[in-house]
Amino acid sequence: MELTIFIIAFCYIQRTLCFDATLYKFPNDFSFGVATSAYQIEGAWNVSGKGYSYWDYITHEVKVVVEDGSTGDVACDSYHKTDVDIALLKRLGVNHYRFSIAWTRIYPTGMINNISRDGIAYYDNLINKLLDAGIKPWVTIYHWDHPYGIQRLGGWFQPKMADYIADYADLLFKLYGDRVKTWITINEPYSLCVNAINVMAYIPKGFAEYMCGQNVLRAHVAIWRVYQKYRSTQNGKLSMAFNVQAHFPATDSPADIEAAERLNQFAFGWFVNPVVHGNYPKVMIDTIASYSEKQGFKESRLPPLSPEDLADLKGSCDFIGLNTYDVYLVSSNNGTVDVNPSYSNDCGANIIDPNWNVSYAIHMKAKGLGVLLNWIKKNYNNPEVRITEQGYWEDARNVFDFDRSAYIVANTAQMLKSIYKDKVNLTAYSYWSFMDNFEWNKGYIRKYGLIDVDFKDPTRKRRLKLSAGTFSTIASNRKLI
Ligand code: BGC
């Protein structure tokens, strides 16, 4: 196994990086981990008083959204496999495990008059066992599975969402904050407000995304305010898991360079600028206001945040949680204003599928990570960055996953380069995902895991892939080779 890793490492370092990453070791406090989310792995969708969630509704009632028609009813059955999973985490040698709490296991209806003791006990036990195994629990408060009742009230279009989620987070801090020191408030605000809305029929595009974004930011700051009550005794750190892809200009033309930069601001700056600098990026405010006027609207389609929210948002994250997977080539749309508004038209950029072969894609993804980390350093005053997700997919079961192993090696080399050469304040890496799981609209077709799960087997047998060996060797040696 080790020999394979050496070879992969050697090939990729030589090819991808003009920096000898092999000379460096990760800092002692750099944290290696893996990530999952409740709906994607837990199963046990209706046991022990768990309430019906938005994703229970999507998979049971909307159905067409999921390509293979599957549900997360059983998923990896992790709800019943705490000991098995913790033993595997130990084999991977992780320092932390990022998982999410299912809101409906704590408050089955989402309302605070109805608490589930079993749900509370489940996460209590998981957290204790992780700590006993020497693994730090990183908890995502919300990873897309809000109570269905709250969806009926409008979900992310309901301004009261901020109050509901803050009440739920308050209980989590009270219950688990003595042991949990890393909290992610909301997973991927961009995916929540763009990807999820893109597939909704009859929803006013070019409005809905920004209304959702406004409520997500309000929700984040509401949770942040609640945490201030606990901060001095609990001493944890809190952020969102922001997501963005690396955007490379398709050509050297100033218009394409500007388009790639604009896309960074529209996708990432939209949420990170408010929490670091206290407002939306100027390019978003100006562009959407001017496009809205040209399209005949009375006001900007980007709804403003209140002065109180803006004031509290500024500085409302202790580190930047980064989810990133891909590299896009971007060209300018030359400022064409469509009659029908849309988020993508506001971005003024076209995304081009580069159609790279696998090994070049791996090389580019690692390079993209480096570019992105430098961009974050420059735009947000060199903040602490923790990679909260990064992963590689395949559409078939494959235990000998050479490409995923190469991807991990290439990105590890890039992280060393970012830390030592570019002086980026990168302190953690979380590979997505710990194991193959329910991959949202791709059901069980798409596999990101370091561990293979047999979804046909009622016991959900788990098997380490080659990449699990690559990952665990790097994590335990804390260096490439
Ligand atoms: C999400 C995960 C998802 C992964 C791979 C991220 O956008 O946070 O839940 O499984 O990407 O698609």
Short mmCIF file of C-alpha atoms and ligand atoms in Angstrom, two decimals:
data_model
loop_
_atom_site.label_atom_id
_atom_site.label_comp_id
_atom_site.label_asym_id
_atom_site.label_seq_id
_atom_site.Cartn_x
_atom_site.Cartn_y
_atom_site.Cartn_z
CA MET A 1 0.00 0.00 0.00
CA GLU A 2 2.69 2.47 1.02
CA LEU A 3 4.61 1.84 -2.18
CA THR A 4 1.59 2.75 -4.26
CA ILE A 5 1.28 5.98 -2.37
CA PHE A 6 4.90 6.82 -2.96
CA ILE A 7 4.52 6.31 -6.67
CA ILE A 8 1.33 8.31 -6.93
CA ALA A 9 2.80 11.07 -4.82
CA PHE A 10 5.95 11.16 -6.86
CA CYS A 11 4.11 11.36 -10.19
CA TYR A 12 1.75 14.04 -9.13
CA ILE A 13 4.18 16.25 -7.32
CA GLN A 14 6.53 16.22 -10.26
CA ARG A 15 3.78 16.98 -12.71
CA THR A 16 1.66 19.43 -10.87
CA LEU A 17 3.76 21.58 -8.64
CA CYS A 18 6.98 23.53 -9.04
CA PHE A 19 7.51 23.29 -5.32
CA ASP A 20 9.02 20.42 -3.44
CA ALA A 21 6.15 19.56 -1.16
CA THR A 22 7.97 16.41 -0.10
CA LEU A 23 10.32 18.47 2.05
CA TYR A 24 7.54 19.78 4.26
CA LYS A 25 5.44 18.47 7.10
CA PHE A 26 2.03 19.76 8.11
CA PRO A 27 2.12 21.93 11.25
CA ASN A 28 1.43 19.95 14.43
CA ASP A 29 -1.95 21.54 14.97
CA PHE A 30 -3.12 21.05 11.36
CA SER A 31 -6.29 18.94 11.55
CA PHE A 32 -7.13 16.10 9.14
CA GLY A 33 -10.72 14.91 8.98
CA VAL A 34 -13.57 13.59 6.92
CA ALA A 35 -17.09 14.92 6.49
CA THR A 36 -20.68 13.68 6.17
CA SER A 37 -24.19 14.97 6.74
CA ALA A 38 -27.13 13.50 8.64
CA TYR A 39 -29.58 12.90 5.80
CA GLN A 40 -26.88 11.41 3.60
CA ILE A 41 -25.70 8.72 6.03
CA GLU A 42 -27.96 8.21 9.05
CA GLY A 43 -31.04 6.47 7.65
CA ALA A 44 -33.52 5.66 10.47
CA TRP A 45 -35.75 8.31 8.96
CA ASN A 46 -38.76 7.64 11.16
CA VAL A 47 -37.44 6.08 14.35
CA SER A 48 -37.35 7.38 17.92
CA GLY A 49 -39.64 10.30 17.31
CA LYS A 50 -37.71 11.85 14.42
CA GLY A 51 -39.86 14.32 12.50
CA TYR A 52 -40.46 14.53 8.76
CA SER A 53 -37.82 16.63 7.01
CA TYR A 54 -37.73 18.53 3.75
CA TRP A 55 -35.58 15.77 2.23
CA ASP A 56 -37.95 13.07 3.48
CA TYR A 57 -40.60 14.97 1.55
CA ILE A 58 -38.45 15.36 -1.59
CA THR A 59 -37.52 11.69 -1.74
CA HIS A 60 -40.96 10.33 -0.78
CA GLU A 61 -43.24 12.75 -2.54
CA VAL A 62 -41.42 14.72 -5.24
CA LYS A 63 -39.33 11.71 -6.28
CA VAL A 64 -38.31 12.88 -9.81
CA VAL A 65 -35.59 15.02 -8.28
CA VAL A 66 -33.50 11.96 -7.45
CA GLU A 67 -32.05 10.26 -10.53
CA ASP A 68 -32.29 6.66 -9.29
CA GLY A 69 -35.54 7.23 -7.38
CA SER A 70 -33.87 6.34 -4.09
CA THR A 71 -34.34 7.78 -0.60
CA GLY A 72 -32.21 8.33 2.48
CA ASP A 73 -34.56 6.12 4.54
CA VAL A 74 -31.74 3.71 5.33
CA ALA A 75 -28.73 5.32 3.60
CA CYS A 76 -25.56 4.00 5.33
CA ASP A 77 -27.62 3.18 8.41
CA SER A 78 -25.11 5.14 10.47
CA TYR A 79 -27.79 5.86 13.08
CA HIS A 80 -27.41 2.22 14.11
CA LYS A 81 -23.68 1.91 13.47
CA THR A 82 -21.96 4.42 15.72
CA ASP A 83 -19.35 1.94 16.94
CA VAL A 84 -18.57 0.58 13.48
CA ASP A 85 -18.17 4.08 12.08
CA ILE A 86 -15.98 5.26 14.91
CA ALA A 87 -13.72 2.24 14.49
CA LEU A 88 -13.35 3.19 10.79
CA LEU A 89 -12.63 6.82 11.63
CA LYS A 90 -9.87 5.58 13.91
CA ARG A 91 -8.43 3.50 11.09
CA LEU A 92 -8.37 6.59 8.90
CA GLY A 93 -6.42 8.37 11.62
CA VAL A 94 -8.55 11.50 11.55
CA ASN A 95 -8.17 14.35 14.02
CA HIS A 96 -11.72 15.58 13.48
CA TYR A 97 -15.02 14.32 12.10
CA ARG A 98 -17.45 16.78 10.55
CA PHE A 99 -21.05 15.54 10.73
CA SER A 100 -24.39 17.30 10.88
CA ILE A 101 -27.24 17.12 13.33
CA ALA A 102 -30.70 16.40 11.93
CA TRP A 103 -32.90 19.23 13.15
CA THR A 104 -35.89 16.83 13.11
CA ARG A 105 -34.20 14.48 15.59
CA ILE A 106 -33.95 17.31 18.12
CA TYR A 107 -37.13 19.26 17.40
CA PRO A 108 -39.32 16.90 15.32
CA THR A 109 -41.61 19.66 14.07
CA GLY A 110 -39.03 22.42 14.22
CA MET A 111 -41.00 24.14 16.99
CA ILE A 112 -39.53 24.37 20.47
CA ASN A 113 -42.52 22.94 22.32
CA ASN A 114 -41.69 19.45 21.09
CA ILE A 115 -38.30 17.93 21.96
CA SER A 116 -37.07 14.42 21.19
CA ARG A 117 -35.07 12.94 24.06
CA ASP A 118 -33.96 9.99 21.90
CA GLY A 119 -32.54 12.29 19.24
CA ILE A 120 -30.68 14.27 21.87
CA ALA A 121 -29.27 11.06 23.37
CA TYR A 122 -28.14 9.80 19.96
CA TYR A 123 -25.87 12.80 19.30
CA ASP A 124 -24.75 12.91 22.93
CA ASN A 125 -23.49 9.35 22.61
CA LEU A 126 -21.87 10.01 19.23
CA ILE A 127 -20.01 13.04 20.55
CA ASN A 128 -18.83 11.22 23.67
CA LYS A 129 -17.62 8.21 21.72
CA LEU A 130 -15.75 10.41 19.23
CA LEU A 131 -14.01 12.18 22.07
CA ASP A 132 -13.15 8.85 23.72
CA ALA A 133 -11.56 7.85 20.40
CA GLY A 134 -9.51 11.07 20.38
CA ILE A 135 -11.51 12.58 17.50
CA LYS A 136 -12.82 16.13 17.68
CA PRO A 137 -16.48 16.51 16.72
CA TRP A 138 -17.11 19.30 14.20
CA VAL A 139 -20.83 19.87 14.10
CA THR A 140 -22.82 21.30 11.22
CA ILE A 141 -26.04 22.72 12.65
CA TYR A 142 -27.89 22.74 9.33
CA HIS A 143 -27.09 20.64 6.26
CA TRP A 144 -30.28 21.15 4.20
CA ASP A 145 -32.70 18.85 6.07
CA HIS A 146 -34.97 21.34 7.84
CA PRO A 147 -38.32 20.19 9.25
CA TYR A 148 -40.95 19.84 6.54
CA GLY A 149 -43.39 21.91 8.59
CA ILE A 150 -41.04 24.86 8.29
CA GLN A 151 -40.82 24.27 4.56
CA ARG A 152 -44.62 24.56 4.44
CA LEU A 153 -44.18 28.00 6.00
CA GLY A 154 -41.87 29.00 3.17
CA GLY A 155 -38.55 27.45 4.24
CA TRP A 156 -35.74 29.80 3.29
CA PHE A 157 -38.26 32.38 2.03
CA GLN A 158 -39.78 32.66 5.52
CA PRO A 159 -38.13 35.54 7.42
CA LYS A 160 -38.89 33.74 10.72
CA MET A 161 -36.45 31.01 9.64
CA ALA A 162 -33.72 32.98 11.43
CA ASP A 163 -35.62 32.74 14.73
CA TYR A 164 -36.44 29.06 14.32
CA ILE A 165 -32.88 28.06 13.51
CA ALA A 166 -31.47 30.23 16.29
CA ASP A 167 -33.74 28.50 18.83
CA TYR A 168 -32.58 25.12 17.58
CA ALA A 169 -28.91 26.18 17.67
CA ASP A 170 -29.38 27.55 21.19
CA LEU A 171 -30.39 24.10 22.40
CA LEU A 172 -27.43 22.49 20.62
CA PHE A 173 -24.97 24.88 22.28
CA LYS A 174 -26.62 24.22 25.65
CA LEU A 175 -26.53 20.44 25.17
CA TYR A 176 -23.23 19.85 23.43
CA GLY A 177 -21.21 23.07 23.53
CA ASP A 178 -19.14 21.88 26.49
CA ARG A 179 -17.64 19.24 24.14
CA VAL A 180 -18.08 20.64 20.61
CA LYS A 181 -15.59 23.37 19.76
CA THR A 182 -16.19 23.75 16.03
CA TRP A 183 -19.62 24.72 14.77
CA ILE A 184 -20.71 25.20 11.17
CA THR A 185 -23.95 27.17 11.15
CA ILE A 186 -25.15 26.50 7.61
CA ASN A 187 -23.78 24.26 4.89
CA GLU A 188 -23.17 25.89 1.51
CA PRO A 189 -25.36 28.98 1.38
CA TYR A 190 -24.65 29.27 -2.34
CA SER A 191 -25.90 25.75 -3.15
CA LEU A 192 -28.92 26.32 -0.95
CA CYS A 193 -29.88 29.53 -2.70
CA VAL A 194 -28.80 28.88 -6.29
CA ASN A 195 -28.62 25.16 -7.08
CA ALA A 196 -31.72 24.27 -5.08
CA ILE A 197 -33.71 27.15 -6.59
CA ASN A 198 -32.57 26.47 -10.16
CA VAL A 199 -34.61 23.27 -10.18
CA MET A 200 -37.81 24.86 -8.85
CA ALA A 201 -40.49 25.58 -11.45
CA TYR A 202 -42.50 28.80 -11.40
CA ILE A 203 -40.19 30.52 -8.93
CA PRO A 204 -39.15 34.05 -9.93
CA LYS A 205 -35.49 33.61 -10.82
CA GLY A 206 -33.23 36.55 -10.16
CA PHE A 207 -35.32 37.30 -7.04
CA ALA A 208 -35.66 34.03 -5.18
CA GLU A 209 -31.89 33.48 -4.93
CA TYR A 210 -31.31 36.82 -3.24
CA MET A 211 -34.31 36.51 -0.91
CA CYS A 212 -33.02 33.14 0.19
CA GLY A 213 -29.52 34.61 0.60
CA GLN A 214 -30.85 37.43 2.75
CA ASN A 215 -32.59 34.94 5.06
CA VAL A 216 -29.55 32.67 5.20
CA LEU A 217 -27.38 35.60 6.29
CA ARG A 218 -29.99 36.61 8.86
CA ALA A 219 -30.07 33.04 10.12
CA HIS A 220 -26.29 32.87 10.39
CA VAL A 221 -26.07 36.11 12.34
CA ALA A 222 -28.97 35.06 14.58
CA ILE A 223 -27.05 31.89 15.50
CA TRP A 224 -23.89 33.94 16.00
CA ARG A 225 -25.72 36.23 18.43
CA VAL A 226 -26.95 33.24 20.42
CA TYR A 227 -23.43 31.83 20.59
CA GLN A 228 -22.18 35.00 22.25
CA LYS A 229 -24.03 33.83 25.41
CA TYR A 230 -21.90 30.71 25.50
CA ARG A 231 -18.65 31.92 24.02
CA SER A 232 -16.78 32.80 27.20
CA THR A 233 -17.51 29.46 28.84
CA GLN A 234 -17.41 27.21 25.78
CA ASN A 235 -14.57 28.79 23.77
CA GLY A 236 -15.58 27.29 20.45
CA LYS A 237 -15.24 28.60 16.93
CA LEU A 238 -18.05 29.14 14.46
CA SER A 239 -18.34 29.67 10.70
CA MET A 240 -20.45 28.72 7.70
CA ALA A 241 -19.24 26.14 5.17
CA PHE A 242 -19.07 28.54 2.22
CA ASN A 243 -18.78 27.00 -1.21
CA VAL A 244 -17.15 28.14 -4.38
CA GLN A 245 -15.33 26.57 -7.29
CA ALA A 246 -12.03 27.86 -8.65
CA HIS A 247 -12.81 30.20 -11.56
CA PHE A 248 -10.14 30.55 -14.24
CA PRO A 249 -10.58 33.10 -17.06
CA ALA A 250 -11.08 31.24 -20.35
CA THR A 251 -8.65 33.59 -22.15
CA ASP A 252 -6.23 36.39 -21.21
CA SER A 253 -8.70 39.04 -22.30
CA PRO A 254 -9.47 41.69 -19.66
CA ALA A 255 -13.20 40.92 -20.07
CA ASP A 256 -12.73 37.23 -19.21
CA ILE A 257 -10.40 38.03 -16.31
CA GLU A 258 -13.02 40.42 -14.96
CA ALA A 259 -15.78 37.82 -15.46
CA ALA A 260 -13.89 35.24 -13.40
CA GLU A 261 -13.36 37.76 -10.63
CA ARG A 262 -17.04 38.80 -10.77
CA LEU A 263 -18.10 35.18 -10.43
CA ASN A 264 -15.96 34.77 -7.31
CA GLN A 265 -17.70 37.78 -5.84
CA PHE A 266 -21.19 36.62 -6.82
CA ALA A 267 -20.71 33.06 -5.57
CA PHE A 268 -18.42 33.44 -2.57
CA GLY A 269 -18.32 37.18 -1.80
CA TRP A 270 -22.14 37.20 -1.64
CA PHE A 271 -21.90 35.40 1.72
CA VAL A 272 -18.31 35.91 2.84
CA ASN A 273 -18.17 39.68 2.29
CA PRO A 274 -21.04 40.36 4.73
CA VAL A 275 -19.49 38.20 7.47
CA VAL A 276 -16.02 39.66 7.01
CA HIS A 277 -16.52 43.18 5.67
CA GLY A 278 -20.12 43.85 6.71
CA ASN A 279 -21.90 44.07 3.33
CA TYR A 280 -22.51 42.43 -0.02
CA PRO A 281 -19.67 42.94 -2.52
CA LYS A 282 -19.91 46.31 -4.25
CA VAL A 283 -19.98 44.67 -7.68
CA MET A 284 -23.14 42.75 -6.67
CA ILE A 285 -24.88 45.79 -5.24
CA ASP A 286 -24.09 47.94 -8.29
CA THR A 287 -24.70 45.34 -10.99
CA ILE A 288 -28.03 44.09 -9.65
CA ALA A 289 -29.28 47.64 -9.03
CA SER A 290 -28.38 48.73 -12.56
CA TYR A 291 -29.76 45.57 -14.24
CA SER A 292 -32.98 45.83 -12.19
CA GLU A 293 -33.49 49.39 -13.36
CA LYS A 294 -32.87 48.46 -17.00
CA GLN A 295 -35.34 45.60 -16.63
CA GLY A 296 -38.03 48.00 -15.42
CA PHE A 297 -38.17 47.20 -11.69
CA LYS A 298 -38.86 49.80 -9.02
CA GLU A 299 -36.02 48.64 -6.79
CA SER A 300 -32.99 46.43 -6.83
CA ARG A 301 -33.73 42.71 -6.86
CA LEU A 302 -31.01 42.34 -4.21
CA PRO A 303 -32.89 43.00 -0.96
CA PRO A 304 -30.85 45.02 1.53
CA LEU A 305 -29.82 43.73 4.93
CA SER A 306 -30.85 45.86 7.90
CA PRO A 307 -28.24 48.14 9.52
CA GLU A 308 -28.41 46.00 12.71
CA ASP A 309 -27.85 42.79 10.76
CA LEU A 310 -25.01 44.34 8.79
CA ALA A 311 -23.34 45.58 11.94
CA ASP A 312 -23.55 42.18 13.60
CA LEU A 313 -22.65 40.28 10.47
CA LYS A 314 -19.32 42.03 10.21
CA GLY A 315 -16.82 39.77 11.91
CA SER A 316 -19.40 37.04 12.52
CA CYS A 317 -17.17 34.10 11.75
CA ASP A 318 -14.11 32.81 13.54
CA PHE A 319 -12.61 31.18 10.44
CA ILE A 320 -13.57 30.65 6.81
CA GLY A 321 -15.06 27.20 6.23
CA LEU A 322 -14.37 26.31 2.59
CA ASN A 323 -16.14 23.68 0.49
CA THR A 324 -14.63 23.43 -2.97
CA TYR A 325 -14.62 20.72 -5.62
CA ASP A 326 -14.19 21.94 -9.17
CA VAL A 327 -12.46 24.26 -11.56
CA TYR A 328 -14.48 26.26 -14.05
CA LEU A 329 -13.33 28.18 -17.09
CA VAL A 330 -15.17 31.47 -17.32
CA SER A 331 -15.80 33.89 -20.16
CA SER A 332 -17.57 37.23 -20.17
CA ASN A 333 -21.12 37.60 -21.53
CA ASN A 334 -20.16 41.17 -22.52
CA GLY A 335 -22.68 42.80 -20.22
CA THR A 336 -25.81 41.57 -22.01
CA VAL A 337 -28.84 42.36 -19.84
CA ASP A 338 -31.60 39.78 -20.36
CA VAL A 339 -35.24 40.90 -20.32
CA ASN A 340 -36.00 38.07 -17.92
CA PRO A 341 -33.83 38.42 -14.86
CA SER A 342 -31.72 35.57 -13.58
CA TYR A 343 -28.86 35.10 -11.17
CA SER A 344 -26.63 33.78 -13.95
CA ASN A 345 -27.31 36.82 -16.13
CA ASP A 346 -26.45 39.08 -13.17
CA CYS A 347 -23.10 37.28 -12.88
CA GLY A 348 -22.28 38.35 -16.44
CA ALA A 349 -20.25 35.21 -16.98
CA ASN A 350 -20.49 32.03 -19.00
CA ILE A 351 -19.13 28.82 -17.61
CA ILE A 352 -17.34 26.63 -20.11
CA ASP A 353 -16.96 22.90 -19.61
CA PRO A 354 -13.25 22.33 -20.19
CA ASN A 355 -13.75 18.63 -20.81
CA TRP A 356 -10.34 17.73 -19.40
CA ASN A 357 -9.12 14.18 -19.17
CA VAL A 358 -8.94 12.74 -15.67
CA SER A 359 -5.29 13.31 -14.90
CA TYR A 360 -5.32 16.87 -16.23
CA ALA A 361 -8.52 17.55 -14.27
CA ILE A 362 -6.80 16.35 -11.08
CA HIS A 363 -3.83 18.60 -11.79
CA MET A 364 -6.15 21.57 -12.46
CA LYS A 365 -8.28 20.95 -9.35
CA ALA A 366 -5.19 21.06 -7.13
CA LYS A 367 -3.97 24.17 -8.90
CA GLY A 368 -7.45 25.70 -8.52
CA LEU A 369 -7.37 25.08 -4.79
CA GLY A 370 -4.11 27.02 -4.54
CA VAL A 371 -5.47 29.93 -6.59
CA LEU A 372 -8.61 30.05 -4.48
CA LEU A 373 -6.71 30.00 -1.19
CA ASN A 374 -4.59 32.93 -2.36
CA TRP A 375 -7.70 34.80 -3.47
CA ILE A 376 -9.26 34.32 -0.02
CA LYS A 377 -6.07 35.46 1.68
CA LYS A 378 -6.03 38.62 -0.41
CA ASN A 379 -9.72 39.49 -0.19
CA TYR A 380 -10.37 38.75 3.47
CA ASN A 381 -7.20 39.84 5.28
CA ASN A 382 -5.50 36.49 5.56
CA PRO A 383 -8.15 34.73 7.68
CA GLU A 384 -7.86 31.28 9.19
CA VAL A 385 -9.22 28.89 6.52
CA ARG A 386 -10.40 25.37 7.18
CA ILE A 387 -11.33 23.18 4.24
CA THR A 388 -14.69 21.84 5.37
CA GLU A 389 -15.22 19.76 2.20
CA GLN A 390 -13.29 18.71 -0.85
CA GLY A 391 -13.79 15.44 -2.67
CA TYR A 392 -13.63 13.36 -5.82
CA TRP A 393 -16.51 11.43 -7.40
CA GLU A 394 -16.97 8.38 -9.54
CA ASP A 395 -20.24 6.98 -10.86
CA ALA A 396 -19.56 3.34 -10.05
CA ARG A 397 -18.35 1.25 -7.15
CA ASN A 398 -14.57 1.13 -7.27
CA VAL A 399 -12.49 -0.03 -4.37
CA PHE A 400 -9.24 0.35 -6.29
CA ASP A 401 -9.77 4.08 -6.71
CA PHE A 402 -6.45 5.16 -8.11
CA ASP A 403 -7.79 8.51 -9.41
CA ARG A 404 -9.20 9.51 -6.02
CA SER A 405 -5.87 8.60 -4.39
CA ALA A 406 -4.02 10.73 -6.92
CA TYR A 407 -6.45 13.57 -6.28
CA ILE A 408 -5.77 13.42 -2.53
CA VAL A 409 -2.02 13.38 -3.10
CA ALA A 410 -2.15 16.31 -5.55
CA ASN A 411 -4.28 18.37 -3.18
CA THR A 412 -2.09 17.51 -0.21
CA ALA A 413 0.94 18.77 -2.12
CA GLN A 414 -0.97 21.92 -2.98
CA MET A 415 -1.96 22.49 0.65
CA LEU A 416 1.68 22.23 1.72
CA LYS A 417 2.57 24.72 -0.97
CA SER A 418 -0.20 27.08 0.13
CA ILE A 419 0.90 26.88 3.76
CA TYR A 420 4.68 27.18 3.31
CA LYS A 421 5.15 29.09 0.09
CA ASP A 422 2.04 31.24 -0.18
CA LYS A 423 1.76 31.67 3.62
CA VAL A 424 -1.96 30.98 3.64
CA ASN A 425 -3.39 30.45 7.12
CA LEU A 426 -4.82 27.02 6.30
CA THR A 427 -5.38 24.91 9.40
CA ALA A 428 -7.57 21.96 8.43
CA TYR A 429 -8.64 19.61 5.67
CA SER A 430 -11.90 17.63 5.64
CA TYR A 431 -12.24 15.09 2.83
CA TRP A 432 -15.79 14.59 1.50
CA SER A 433 -16.81 12.00 2.12
CA PHE A 434 -16.00 9.56 4.89
CA MET A 435 -18.02 6.91 2.99
CA ASP A 436 -20.22 6.57 -0.10
CA ASN A 437 -23.67 7.86 0.78
CA PHE A 438 -26.96 9.29 -0.48
CA GLU A 439 -25.73 11.93 -2.93
CA TRP A 440 -28.87 14.15 -3.14
CA ASN A 441 -30.19 14.29 -6.72
CA LYS A 442 -27.69 11.58 -7.74
CA GLY A 443 -29.03 9.13 -5.17
CA TYR A 444 -26.64 6.19 -4.76
CA ILE A 445 -25.16 6.57 -8.24
CA ARG A 446 -22.45 9.03 -7.32
CA LYS A 447 -19.65 7.95 -4.98
CA TYR A 448 -17.35 10.30 -3.10
CA GLY A 449 -16.32 8.03 -0.23
CA LEU A 450 -13.00 6.77 1.06
CA ILE A 451 -15.07 3.79 2.13
CA ASP A 452 -17.28 1.69 -0.09
CA VAL A 453 -20.76 0.86 1.21
CA ASP A 454 -22.77 -2.02 -0.20
CA PHE A 455 -26.25 -0.49 -0.46
CA LYS A 456 -27.72 -3.82 -1.57
CA ASP A 457 -26.58 -5.50 1.62
CA PRO A 458 -29.04 -5.05 4.50
CA THR A 459 -26.06 -4.72 6.87
CA ARG A 460 -24.59 -1.95 4.70
CA LYS A 461 -21.19 -3.62 4.72
CA ARG A 462 -18.32 -1.12 4.60
CA ARG A 463 -14.99 -1.69 2.86
CA LEU A 464 -11.92 0.55 2.82
CA LYS A 465 -10.92 1.76 -0.65
CA LEU A 466 -7.36 2.36 -1.83
CA SER A 467 -7.90 6.07 -1.19
CA ALA A 468 -8.61 5.34 2.47
CA GLY A 469 -5.04 4.00 2.71
CA THR A 470 -3.67 7.05 0.90
CA PHE A 471 -5.58 9.41 3.14
CA SER A 472 -4.72 7.65 6.38
CA THR A 473 -1.02 7.40 5.54
CA ILE A 474 -0.86 11.13 4.84
CA ALA A 475 -2.95 11.99 7.90
CA SER A 476 -0.86 9.90 10.26
CA ASN A 477 2.56 10.78 8.79
CA ARG A 478 1.46 14.41 8.42
CA LYS A 479 3.47 14.64 5.22
CA LEU A 480 3.45 13.30 1.69
CA ILE A 481 6.30 10.86 1.69
C1 BGC B 1 -22.44 19.11 -0.12
C2 BGC B 1 -22.51 17.63 0.17
C3 BGC B 1 -22.48 16.86 -1.14
C4 BGC B 1 -21.16 17.15 -1.82
C5 BGC B 1 -20.96 16.42 -3.12
C6 BGC B 1 -21.45 19.47 -1.20
O1 BGC B 1 -22.04 20.38 -2.06
O2 BGC B 1 -22.22 19.84 1.04
O3 BGC B 1 -23.66 17.38 0.91
O4 BGC B 1 -22.66 15.51 -0.96
O5 BGC B 1 -21.07 18.52 -2.10
O6 BGC B 1 -21.89 16.77 -4.06
#
